[in-house]
Amino acid sequence: MAANARPVSTRLASSPSQSPAPSAPSLVLLALLPIILSLLFLTFLALQNLLPRSFTLSLPFPFSLLIPQKLGGYSHKTSVESLHHTLTSLSAYRSSQQSSLSAKKRSFRTLGSTGKRYAQALGYQAKLEEITRASATNADLVDGLIGLGKRDFEGGWGWRKGAGGGRPEPGRVIEMLKHFVRDWSTEGVRERSALFTPILSQLEDLYPSMDNFERDNLRILVPGCGLGRLAYEISDLGFDVDANDYSYFIASRLIFKHTESINEHRIFPNIHSFSHHRTAQDMIREVRFPDVLPKPTLLSFQPGDFLELYRQPEVYDAVVTLFFIDTAQDIVGYLETIYRALKPGGYWINEGPLLWAGNPRMECSLDEVLHLARMIGFEQLDLRSVDSDYTGTLDGLFRYIYEAQYWVMIKPKLTLPDSDVVDPPSSSSSSSL
Amino acid sequence: MAANARPVSTRLASSPSQSPAPSAPSLVLLALLPIILSLLFLTFLALQNLLPRSFTLSLPFPFSLLIPQKLGGYSHKTSVESLHHTLTSLSAYRSSQQSSLSAKKRSFRTLGSTGKRYAQALGYQAKLEEITRASATNADLVDGLIGLGKRDFEGGWGWRKGAGGGRPEPGRVIEMLKHFVRDWSTEGVRERSALFTPILSQLEDLYPSMDNFERDNLRILVPGCGLGRLAYEISDLGFDVDANDYSYFIASRLIFKHTESINEHRIFPNIHSFSHHRTAQDMIREVRFPDVLPKPTLLSFQPGDFLELYRQPEVYDAVVTLFFIDTAQDIVGYLETIYRALKPGGYWINEGPLLWAGNPRMECSLDEVLHLARMIGFEQLDLRSVDSDYTGTLDGLFRYIYEAQYWVMIKPKLTLPDSDVVDPPSSSSSSSL
């Protein structure tokens, strides 16, 4: 990641100037040293795609910093906005939890005396206190993420609490905590397995006879990677993976950069709702993560706007979108970008619902998305439903069931001479599955 | 319903005074007539529970007005508030739909020229126009409900558009339209059958050998009756049912009082979200209702606050709560009220989730609710899970699954001498299922 490179060169450049009263020749040498090192480093950057992956994986510092998070382009403006918004939301989590629990305690105090005696027998107040403590534990982890964001991104790229960053959305922090469970805990195995298996099997089927060394020439893009588990699993099969997301990069850095041991972190994901619990204890259920320590793989996180970052044509052998395409404000732009970024003969594997959010330019039904993809030039190879839970509450009495749509499409090898894009038919045709 | 009685007596009392220049004896007779009629009517009210149900079902006007909606107590203040809020929300539906669709059209217009050509090929703009027309059809039905509310409740008990009624919640109108589908359309059969069958079978098991004539001596309370389908089905088994709800009475009156034929009304319930549709046509799916015309049964709708209305002890042979107890702001009060209202030996049948809303005094887990019920004096006879869909979108790619909890409890025949309520244990005991 580009952000890594900058602190490194700064340190190398400034440390020699700290030695007192140097002689004239050594001064010249010292002045040249950072330039030489920088040139060496830049040469490495330029050449790294030509070097064998197995070689770059064993490089010493500072080159090792680039592996597995090797440099990728990223969209600075949207990343800064997103980082500030993330930090602002993270910094609102503790107080929003406190005020929500205070409101519950105030409401509880209005209970009549009979009610209070029953509540005493249930241990209801003790439950409220336990939830308050669990909430503070969550907030400690969240504070850790703020510190990480400020440290890894040089003071959060100018972020200060209470200044800018837009309207805080503590709800998105709760969502993020639940994503730690879904992506990186043992508790998430069932949901992950249902969704990841079709994709990983497909990739292994498409490139069956290769060992990891050959697969590392195959570049796969995973936009909307979230906390990065699927992208990691794909890279763990040996592929060279670019993982893109607009906003989750602080959270994924916790896993990939700041975790020493399995189950090092703990959270209480169930405290955020009092509904749908079998037992009072279920609400205060602790979840530890991560369930694995990511090995060094060919995985590059590239924060920023998908539409801005991947304009270069014919880069990827496959694009894998999981719960992603319905985040589009412009689904046409998304599909065109996927199509353009694919090499001829490349595959688009999609899995997910069609839950449009915001006020997108188009909000398509399944048949419309498929029709659109065909008009843009894709050929559809596979289409099926994958029933997929989305757990609000672990072991709770309520589930969301997405009949996620799984499809594989190919960008045909023969395209029109001057354009990747097939013109849509001029007459209006009715859409069908 | 009490609201029915007032226009009747007003009309009877005032019509004689319209005859010009009457003689003295006829004046006395005319003055006495309303008193005599009122006495006759009140005598009927007092005695109606002693009369055979088959007789009261065939009574002429004005007595027929009481059947099947016979008079029930209702909580006037909360009903007026609720009626005003309902009317205010209903009157906001059309404009809120229009502004939501306008925003979508504005967003669509920002699509680039390539995107617009694709959209043209998909017929996307035609879809937007069809949805706009469907939305107007829904709004016509909603306007009909406003008219009904103002007519049946004498000008909406003083309601005027734009004056009072609190903050409009058009989202609750959408919810209500979906309840028409769930409760009263063929499309709702599967969901209804999953939830109603356990309850109706249980009631038939508890009172197996009776024919309808004997069952009409058994009084059953259905609080939180919504649009009244379950309450109606129970009354259709021959029981004497009181159906209570805080807010749905205008909608249920459409079905029970203002519908002449099966499938008379039509709505487009799927237009309220662009997400999770298989085809563009699915979004513009028409649903007709009701699938049955309610027969005259012993069913009384009693709008108002459950806690205020049912203070009288030992009235009911059974209380049936479906998707109700989690609406409690005070679950202790709810359970105590159910317990008190039951005759000794009476049954409480519950089915539903624990989705607490608002900021209730207590938000209990399942084990806590069961523990609470036992402390209040119930004995638990049955407990099991009933998987229950809650359809957001008909035939859509997404479902909510409630693992609804079904239980039967009994109020034991032997209770403590001076109280219905068993004191909770003084020491705190841990809760368990």
GROMACS .gro file of C-alpha atoms in nm, chain B residues 62-425:
model
  364
  495PRO     CA    1  -8.044  -0.109   1.516
  496PHE     CA    2  -7.964  -0.427   1.712
  497SER     CA    3  -7.798  -0.587   1.409
  498LEU     CA    4  -7.540  -0.309   1.423
  499LEU     CA    5  -7.398  -0.481   1.729
  500ILE     CA    6  -7.352  -0.809   1.546
  501PRO     CA    7  -7.085  -0.923   1.470
  502GLN     CA    8  -6.919  -0.607   1.609
  503LYS     CA    9  -7.102  -0.618   1.937
  504LEU     CA   10  -7.043  -0.347   2.190
  505GLY     CA   11  -6.721  -0.370   2.380
  506GLY     CA   12  -6.558  -0.136   2.622
  507TYR     CA   13  -6.287   0.072   2.465
  508SER     CA   14  -6.037   0.318   2.588
  509HIS     CA   15  -6.152   0.647   2.439
  510LYS     CA   16  -5.846   0.865   2.494
  511THR     CA   17  -5.590   0.626   2.349
  512SER     CA   18  -5.831   0.537   2.068
  513VAL     CA   19  -5.872   0.901   1.968
  514GLU     CA   20  -5.495   0.954   1.975
  515SER     CA   21  -5.444   0.638   1.776
  516LEU     CA   22  -5.717   0.727   1.525
  517HIS     CA   23  -5.570   1.073   1.471
  518HIS     CA   24  -5.222   0.931   1.428
  519THR     CA   25  -5.351   0.669   1.184
  520LEU     CA   26  -5.539   0.931   0.980
  521THR     CA   27  -5.235   1.161   0.979
  522SER     CA   28  -5.011   0.877   0.858
  523LEU     CA   29  -5.263   0.765   0.596
  524SER     CA   30  -5.291   1.119   0.465
  525ALA     CA   31  -4.912   1.137   0.424
  526TYR     CA   32  -4.889   0.820   0.212
  527ARG     CA   33  -4.959   0.966  -0.134
  528SER     CA   34  -4.718   1.257  -0.107
  529SER     CA   35  -4.443   1.049   0.053
  530GLN     CA   36  -4.470   0.796  -0.231
  531GLN     CA   37  -4.467   1.075  -0.489
  532SER     CA   38  -4.159   1.238  -0.341
  533SER     CA   39  -3.975   0.907  -0.313
  534LEU     CA   40  -4.047   0.827  -0.679
  535SER     CA   41  -3.954   1.181  -0.788
  536ALA     CA   42  -3.617   1.140  -0.616
  537LYS     CA   43  -3.564   0.813  -0.803
  538LYS     CA   44  -3.652   0.979  -1.134
  539ARG     CA   45  -3.416   1.269  -1.063
  540SER     CA   46  -3.138   1.025  -0.983
  541PHE     CA   47  -3.212   0.828  -1.300
  542ARG     CA   48  -3.179   1.144  -1.510
  543THR     CA   49  -2.815   1.182  -1.396
  544LEU     CA   50  -2.729   0.857  -1.575
  545GLY     CA   51  -2.481   0.899  -1.862
  546SER     CA   52  -2.586   0.864  -2.225
  547THR     CA   53  -2.462   0.504  -2.257
  548GLY     CA   54  -2.646   0.416  -1.939
  549LYS     CA   55  -2.962   0.578  -2.072
  550ARG     CA   56  -2.943   0.370  -2.390
  551TYR     CA   57  -2.915   0.052  -2.184
  552ALA     CA   58  -3.201   0.170  -1.962
  553GLN     CA   59  -3.409   0.230  -2.273
  554ALA     CA   60  -3.341  -0.126  -2.388
  555LEU     CA   61  -3.444  -0.256  -2.043
  556GLY     CA   62  -3.762  -0.050  -2.042
  557TYR     CA   63  -3.649   0.100  -1.712
  558GLN     CA   64  -3.829   0.432  -1.755
  559ALA     CA   65  -4.150   0.253  -1.849
  560LYS     CA   66  -4.110   0.057  -1.524
  561LEU     CA   67  -4.080   0.382  -1.327
  562GLU     CA   68  -4.399   0.510  -1.488
  563GLU     CA   69  -4.585   0.186  -1.418
  564ILE     CA   70  -4.476   0.204  -1.054
  565THR     CA   71  -4.599   0.563  -1.038
  566ARG     CA   72  -4.943   0.451  -1.159
  567ALA     CA   73  -4.947   0.156  -0.917
  568SER     CA   74  -4.855   0.391  -0.636
  569ALA     CA   75  -5.154   0.611  -0.722
  570THR     CA   76  -5.381   0.304  -0.705
  571ASN     CA   77  -5.248   0.229  -0.357
  572ALA     CA   78  -5.301   0.591  -0.259
  573ASP     CA   79  -5.663   0.572  -0.379
  574LEU     CA   80  -5.725   0.280  -0.143
  575VAL     CA   81  -5.554   0.472   0.136
  576ASP     CA   82  -5.773   0.777   0.067
  577GLY     CA   83  -6.071   0.543   0.089
  578LEU     CA   84  -5.953   0.440   0.436
  579ILE     CA   85  -5.930   0.806   0.540
  580GLY     CA   86  -6.286   0.863   0.419
  581LEU     CA   87  -6.399   0.551   0.603
  582GLY     CA   88  -6.228   0.669   0.921
  583LYS     CA   89  -6.391   1.010   0.901
  584ARG     CA   90  -6.735   0.864   0.818
  585ASP     CA   91  -6.744   0.580   1.069
  586PHE     CA   92  -6.595   0.782   1.350
  587GLU     CA   93  -6.795   1.103   1.301
  588GLY     CA   94  -6.539   1.314   1.121
  589GLY     CA   95  -6.246   1.118   1.261
  590TRP     CA   96  -6.334   1.227   1.615
  591GLY     CA   97  -6.230   1.581   1.536
  592TRP     CA   98  -5.932   1.504   1.311
  593ARG     CA   99  -5.832   1.745   1.035
  594LYS     CA  100  -5.547   1.696   0.788
  595GLY     CA  101  -5.237   1.886   0.891
  596ALA     CA  102  -5.364   1.959   1.243
  597GLY     CA  103  -5.238   1.728   1.518
  598GLY     CA  104  -5.209   1.353   1.498
  599GLY     CA  105  -4.838   1.362   1.570
  600ARG     CA  106  -4.557   1.293   1.325
  601PRO     CA  107  -4.692   1.107   1.019
  602GLU     CA  108  -4.544   0.762   0.969
  603PRO     CA  109  -4.610   0.661   0.607
  604GLY     CA  110  -4.391   0.356   0.676
  605ARG     CA  111  -4.671   0.223   0.898
  606VAL     CA  112  -4.915   0.262   0.609
  607ILE     CA  113  -4.687   0.049   0.392
  608GLU     CA  114  -4.679  -0.203   0.677
  609MET     CA  115  -5.060  -0.195   0.687
  610LEU     CA  116  -5.087  -0.256   0.311
  611LYS     CA  117  -4.858  -0.558   0.354
  612HIS     CA  118  -5.080  -0.679   0.638
  613PHE     CA  119  -5.377  -0.679   0.399
  614VAL     CA  120  -5.174  -0.924   0.189
  615ARG     CA  121  -5.063  -1.136   0.483
  616ASP     CA  122  -5.403  -1.148   0.656
  617TRP     CA  123  -5.658  -1.126   0.378
  618SER     CA  124  -5.519  -1.238   0.042
  619THR     CA  125  -5.460  -1.572  -0.127
  620GLU     CA  126  -5.092  -1.473  -0.144
  621GLY     CA  127  -5.082  -1.479   0.237
  622VAL     CA  128  -5.210  -1.838   0.273
  623ARG     CA  129  -4.870  -2.000   0.330
  624GLU     CA  130  -4.759  -1.757   0.602
  625ARG     CA  131  -5.099  -1.764   0.772
  626SER     CA  132  -5.122  -2.138   0.762
  627ALA     CA  133  -4.781  -2.182   0.929
  628LEU     CA  134  -4.881  -1.953   1.214
  629PHE     CA  135  -5.254  -2.010   1.255
  630THR     CA  136  -5.263  -2.390   1.235
  631PRO     CA  137  -5.091  -2.456   1.572
  632ILE     CA  138  -5.325  -2.211   1.747
  633LEU     CA  139  -5.649  -2.325   1.584
  634SER     CA  140  -5.564  -2.694   1.633
  635GLN     CA  141  -5.482  -2.626   1.996
  636LEU     CA  142  -5.819  -2.461   2.055
  637GLU     CA  143  -6.000  -2.747   1.882
  638ASP     CA  144  -5.801  -2.995   2.095
  639LEU     CA  145  -5.884  -2.810   2.416
  640TYR     CA  146  -6.256  -2.800   2.333
  641PRO     CA  147  -6.292  -3.104   2.108
  642SER     CA  148  -6.637  -3.246   2.154
  643MET     CA  149  -6.826  -2.918   2.139
  644ASP     CA  150  -7.027  -2.798   1.847
  645ASN     CA  151  -7.036  -2.429   1.762
  646PHE     CA  152  -7.338  -2.365   1.980
  647GLU     CA  153  -7.152  -2.478   2.293
  648ARG     CA  154  -6.830  -2.300   2.201
  649ASP     CA  155  -7.008  -1.966   2.191
  650ASN     CA  156  -7.010  -1.971   2.570
  651LEU     CA  157  -6.632  -1.968   2.566
  652ARG     CA  158  -6.484  -1.619   2.556
  653ILE     CA  159  -6.148  -1.572   2.391
  654LEU     CA  160  -5.943  -1.253   2.389
  655VAL     CA  161  -5.706  -1.177   2.100
  656PRO     CA  162  -5.500  -0.869   2.187
  657GLY     CA  163  -5.288  -0.717   1.912
  658CYS     CA  164  -5.531  -0.855   1.655
  659GLY     CA  165  -5.403  -0.636   1.370
  660LEU     CA  166  -5.630  -0.677   1.069
  661GLY     CA  167  -5.819  -0.946   1.255
  662ARG     CA  168  -5.775  -1.260   1.046
  663LEU     CA  169  -5.671  -1.488   1.334
  664ALA     CA  170  -5.944  -1.346   1.558
  665TYR     CA  171  -6.193  -1.410   1.278
  666GLU     CA  172  -6.073  -1.767   1.224
  667ILE     CA  173  -6.112  -1.836   1.598
  668SER     CA  174  -6.463  -1.689   1.597
  669ASP     CA  175  -6.535  -1.899   1.288
  670LEU     CA  176  -6.469  -2.209   1.503
  671GLY     CA  177  -6.765  -2.091   1.712
  672PHE     CA  178  -6.589  -1.914   1.997
  673ASP     CA  179  -6.695  -1.574   2.129
  674VAL     CA  180  -6.397  -1.353   2.046
  675ASP     CA  181  -6.291  -1.009   2.163
  676ALA     CA  182  -6.028  -0.867   1.927
  677ASN     CA  183  -5.821  -0.579   2.056
  678ASP     CA  184  -5.571  -0.357   1.884
  679TYR     CA  185  -5.424  -0.017   1.946
  680SER     CA  186  -5.428   0.110   1.592
  681TYR     CA  187  -5.555  -0.105   1.307
  682PHE     CA  188  -5.928  -0.055   1.347
  683ILE     CA  189  -5.982   0.153   1.033
  684ALA     CA  190  -5.815  -0.114   0.821
  685SER     CA  191  -6.011  -0.400   0.978
  686ARG     CA  192  -6.336  -0.205   0.932
  687LEU     CA  193  -6.265  -0.196   0.558
  688ILE     CA  194  -6.274  -0.577   0.559
  689PHE     CA  195  -6.555  -0.632   0.809
  690LYS     CA  196  -6.786  -0.341   0.733
  691HIS     CA  197  -6.717  -0.200   0.389
  692THR     CA  198  -6.651  -0.494   0.162
  693GLU     CA  199  -6.923  -0.645  -0.055
  694SER     CA  200  -6.739  -0.909  -0.252
  695ILE     CA  201  -6.433  -1.129  -0.256
  696ASN     CA  202  -6.122  -0.962  -0.406
  697GLU     CA  203  -6.302  -0.629  -0.424
  698HIS     CA  204  -5.989  -0.428  -0.340
  699ARG     CA  205  -5.652  -0.421  -0.511
  700ILE     CA  206  -5.309  -0.300  -0.412
  701PHE     CA  207  -4.951  -0.320  -0.533
  702PRO     CA  208  -4.759  -0.418  -0.218
  703ASN     CA  209  -4.424  -0.479  -0.393
  704ILE     CA  210  -4.370  -0.125  -0.522
  705HIS     CA  211  -4.241   0.002  -0.188
  706SER     CA  212  -3.893  -0.134  -0.239
  707PHE     CA  213  -3.682  -0.173  -0.552
  708SER     CA  214  -3.471  -0.442  -0.383
  709HIS     CA  215  -3.489  -0.821  -0.397
  710HIS     CA  216  -3.704  -0.859  -0.709
  711ARG     CA  217  -3.655  -1.146  -0.952
  712THR     CA  218  -3.812  -0.962  -1.242
  713ALA     CA  219  -3.918  -0.607  -1.309
  714GLN     CA  220  -4.275  -0.738  -1.344
  715ASP     CA  221  -4.265  -0.879  -0.988
  716MET     CA  222  -4.245  -0.527  -0.861
  717ILE     CA  223  -4.575  -0.432  -1.021
  718ARG     CA  224  -4.758  -0.738  -0.902
  719GLU     CA  225  -5.120  -0.673  -0.813
  720VAL     CA  226  -5.274  -0.838  -0.508
  721ARG     CA  227  -5.647  -0.853  -0.456
  722PHE     CA  228  -5.825  -0.893  -0.125
  723PRO     CA  229  -6.009  -1.015   0.074
  724ASP     CA  230  -5.993  -1.384  -0.015
  725VAL     CA  231  -6.304  -1.446   0.198
  726LEU     CA  232  -6.602  -1.239   0.302
  727PRO     CA  233  -6.624  -1.263   0.681
  728LYS     CA  234  -6.945  -1.435   0.786
  729PRO     CA  235  -7.134  -1.303   1.088
  730THR     CA  236  -6.956  -1.453   1.387
  731LEU     CA  237  -6.914  -1.367   1.752
  732LEU     CA  238  -6.634  -1.123   1.694
  733SER     CA  239  -6.604  -0.788   1.867
  734PHE     CA  240  -6.335  -0.535   1.777
  735GLN     CA  241  -6.225  -0.333   2.076
  736PRO     CA  242  -5.974  -0.062   1.986
  737GLY     CA  243  -5.760   0.081   2.261
  738ASP     CA  244  -5.483   0.015   2.507
  739PHE     CA  245  -5.473  -0.348   2.614
  740LEU     CA  246  -5.356  -0.257   2.967
  741GLU     CA  247  -5.649  -0.019   3.019
  742LEU     CA  248  -5.924  -0.228   2.862
  743TYR     CA  249  -5.889  -0.566   3.027
  744ARG     CA  250  -5.863  -0.493   3.398
  745GLN     CA  251  -6.170  -0.699   3.487
  746PRO     CA  252  -6.060  -1.033   3.637
  747GLU     CA  253  -6.162  -1.383   3.528
  748VAL     CA  254  -6.348  -1.292   3.209
  749TYR     CA  255  -6.184  -1.511   2.945
  750ASP     CA  256  -6.149  -1.882   2.889
  751ALA     CA  257  -5.842  -1.825   2.672
  752VAL     CA  258  -5.613  -1.542   2.567
  753VAL     CA  259  -5.439  -1.583   2.231
  754THR     CA  260  -5.140  -1.361   2.157
  755LEU     CA  261  -4.986  -1.371   1.809
  756PHE     CA  262  -4.687  -1.144   1.742
  757PHE     CA  263  -4.807  -0.938   2.037
  758ILE     CA  264  -4.618  -0.964   2.366
  759ASP     CA  265  -4.306  -0.792   2.231
  760THR     CA  266  -4.511  -0.477   2.168
  761ALA     CA  267  -4.515  -0.432   2.547
  762GLN     CA  268  -4.364  -0.121   2.697
  763ASP     CA  269  -4.420  -0.307   3.026
  764ILE     CA  270  -4.403  -0.683   2.981
  765VAL     CA  271  -4.485  -0.739   3.350
  766GLY     CA  272  -4.807  -0.540   3.305
  767TYR     CA  273  -4.894  -0.738   2.991
  768LEU     CA  274  -4.844  -1.077   3.157
  769GLU     CA  275  -5.028  -0.972   3.474
  770THR     CA  276  -5.318  -0.844   3.264
  771ILE     CA  277  -5.340  -1.169   3.067
  772TYR     CA  278  -5.324  -1.367   3.391
  773ARG     CA  279  -5.588  -1.155   3.563
  774ALA     CA  280  -5.827  -1.157   3.266
  775LEU     CA  281  -5.822  -1.537   3.247
  776LYS     CA  282  -6.069  -1.748   3.438
  777PRO     CA  283  -5.903  -2.003   3.670
  778GLY     CA  284  -5.820  -2.297   3.447
  779GLY     CA  285  -5.801  -2.065   3.144
  780TYR     CA  286  -5.531  -2.093   2.878
  781TRP     CA  287  -5.277  -1.851   2.739
  782ILE     CA  288  -5.163  -1.946   2.389
  783ASN     CA  289  -4.873  -1.741   2.258
  784GLU     CA  290  -4.690  -1.741   1.927
  785GLY     CA  291  -4.439  -1.489   1.804
  786PRO     CA  292  -4.092  -1.338   1.818
  787LEU     CA  293  -3.930  -1.119   2.081
  788LEU     CA  294  -3.869  -0.806   1.879
  789TRP     CA  295  -3.882  -0.524   2.130
  790ALA     CA  296  -3.952  -0.177   1.996
  791GLY     CA  297  -3.949   0.170   2.143
  792ASN     CA  298  -3.771   0.190   2.477
  793PRO     CA  299  -3.961  -0.060   2.693
  794ARG     CA  300  -3.911  -0.086   3.067
  795MET     CA  301  -3.782  -0.440   3.021
  796GLU     CA  302  -3.664  -0.618   2.706
  797CYS     CA  303  -3.656  -0.983   2.798
  798SER     CA  304  -3.494  -1.285   2.645
  799LEU     CA  305  -3.710  -1.594   2.596
  800ASP     CA  306  -3.594  -1.754   2.922
  801GLU     CA  307  -3.674  -1.434   3.109
  802VAL     CA  308  -4.027  -1.410   2.963
  803LEU     CA  309  -4.098  -1.773   3.058
  804HIS     CA  310  -3.953  -1.724   3.406
  805LEU     CA  311  -4.163  -1.409   3.449
  806ALA     CA  312  -4.480  -1.593   3.341
  807ARG     CA  313  -4.413  -1.869   3.595
  808MET     CA  314  -4.353  -1.616   3.872
  809ILE     CA  315  -4.682  -1.446   3.787
  810GLY     CA  316  -4.854  -1.780   3.834
  811PHE     CA  317  -4.876  -1.953   3.497
  812GLU     CA  318  -4.799  -2.321   3.451
  813GLN     CA  319  -4.629  -2.401   3.124
  814LEU     CA  320  -4.791  -2.684   2.924
  815ASP     CA  321  -4.612  -2.664   2.590
  816LEU     CA  322  -4.317  -2.483   2.433
  817ARG     CA  323  -4.183  -2.516   2.080
  818SER     CA  324  -4.045  -2.323   1.785
  819VAL     CA  325  -4.247  -2.246   1.474
  820ASP     CA  326  -4.040  -2.125   1.180
  821SER     CA  327  -4.229  -1.840   1.028
  822ASP     CA  328  -4.156  -1.632   0.721
  823TYR     CA  329  -4.226  -1.268   0.728
  824THR     CA  330  -4.239  -1.158   0.370
  825GLY     CA  331  -4.103  -0.818   0.290
  826THR     CA  332  -4.143  -0.873  -0.083
  827LEU     CA  333  -4.377  -1.123  -0.249
  828ASP     CA  334  -4.175  -1.387  -0.436
  829GLY     CA  335  -3.864  -1.186  -0.358
  830LEU     CA  336  -3.503  -1.291  -0.306
  831PHE     CA  337  -3.507  -1.210   0.064
  832ARG     CA  338  -3.701  -1.331   0.364
  833TYR     CA  339  -3.714  -1.268   0.733
  834ILE     CA  340  -3.734  -1.591   0.928
  835TYR     CA  341  -3.869  -1.572   1.279
  836GLU     CA  342  -3.815  -1.876   1.492
  837ALA     CA  343  -4.146  -1.787   1.654
  838GLN     CA  344  -4.197  -1.928   2.002
  839TYR     CA  345  -4.520  -2.115   2.054
  840TRP     CA  346  -4.636  -2.193   2.405
  841VAL     CA  347  -4.944  -2.285   2.600
  842MET     CA  348  -4.976  -2.189   2.964
  843ILE     CA  349  -5.258  -2.240   3.210
  844LYS     CA  350  -5.379  -2.026   3.497
  845PRO     CA  351  -5.413  -2.294   3.764
  846LYS     CA  352  -5.753  -2.342   3.924
  847LEU     CA  353  -5.610  -2.317   4.276
  848THR     CA  354  -5.467  -1.972   4.343
  849LEU     CA  355  -5.353  -1.802   4.662
  850PRO     CA  356  -5.645  -1.670   4.871
  851ASP     CA  357  -5.602  -1.291   4.842
  852SER     CA  358  -5.418  -1.241   4.517
  853ASP     CA  359  -5.394  -1.363   4.162
  854VAL     CA  360  -5.030  -1.283   4.171
  855VAL     CA  361  -4.772  -1.515   4.320
  856ASP     CA  362  -4.501  -1.315   4.493
  857PRO     CA  363  -4.167  -1.343   4.324
  858PRO     CA  364  -3.897  -1.517   4.527
   0.00000   0.00000   0.00000
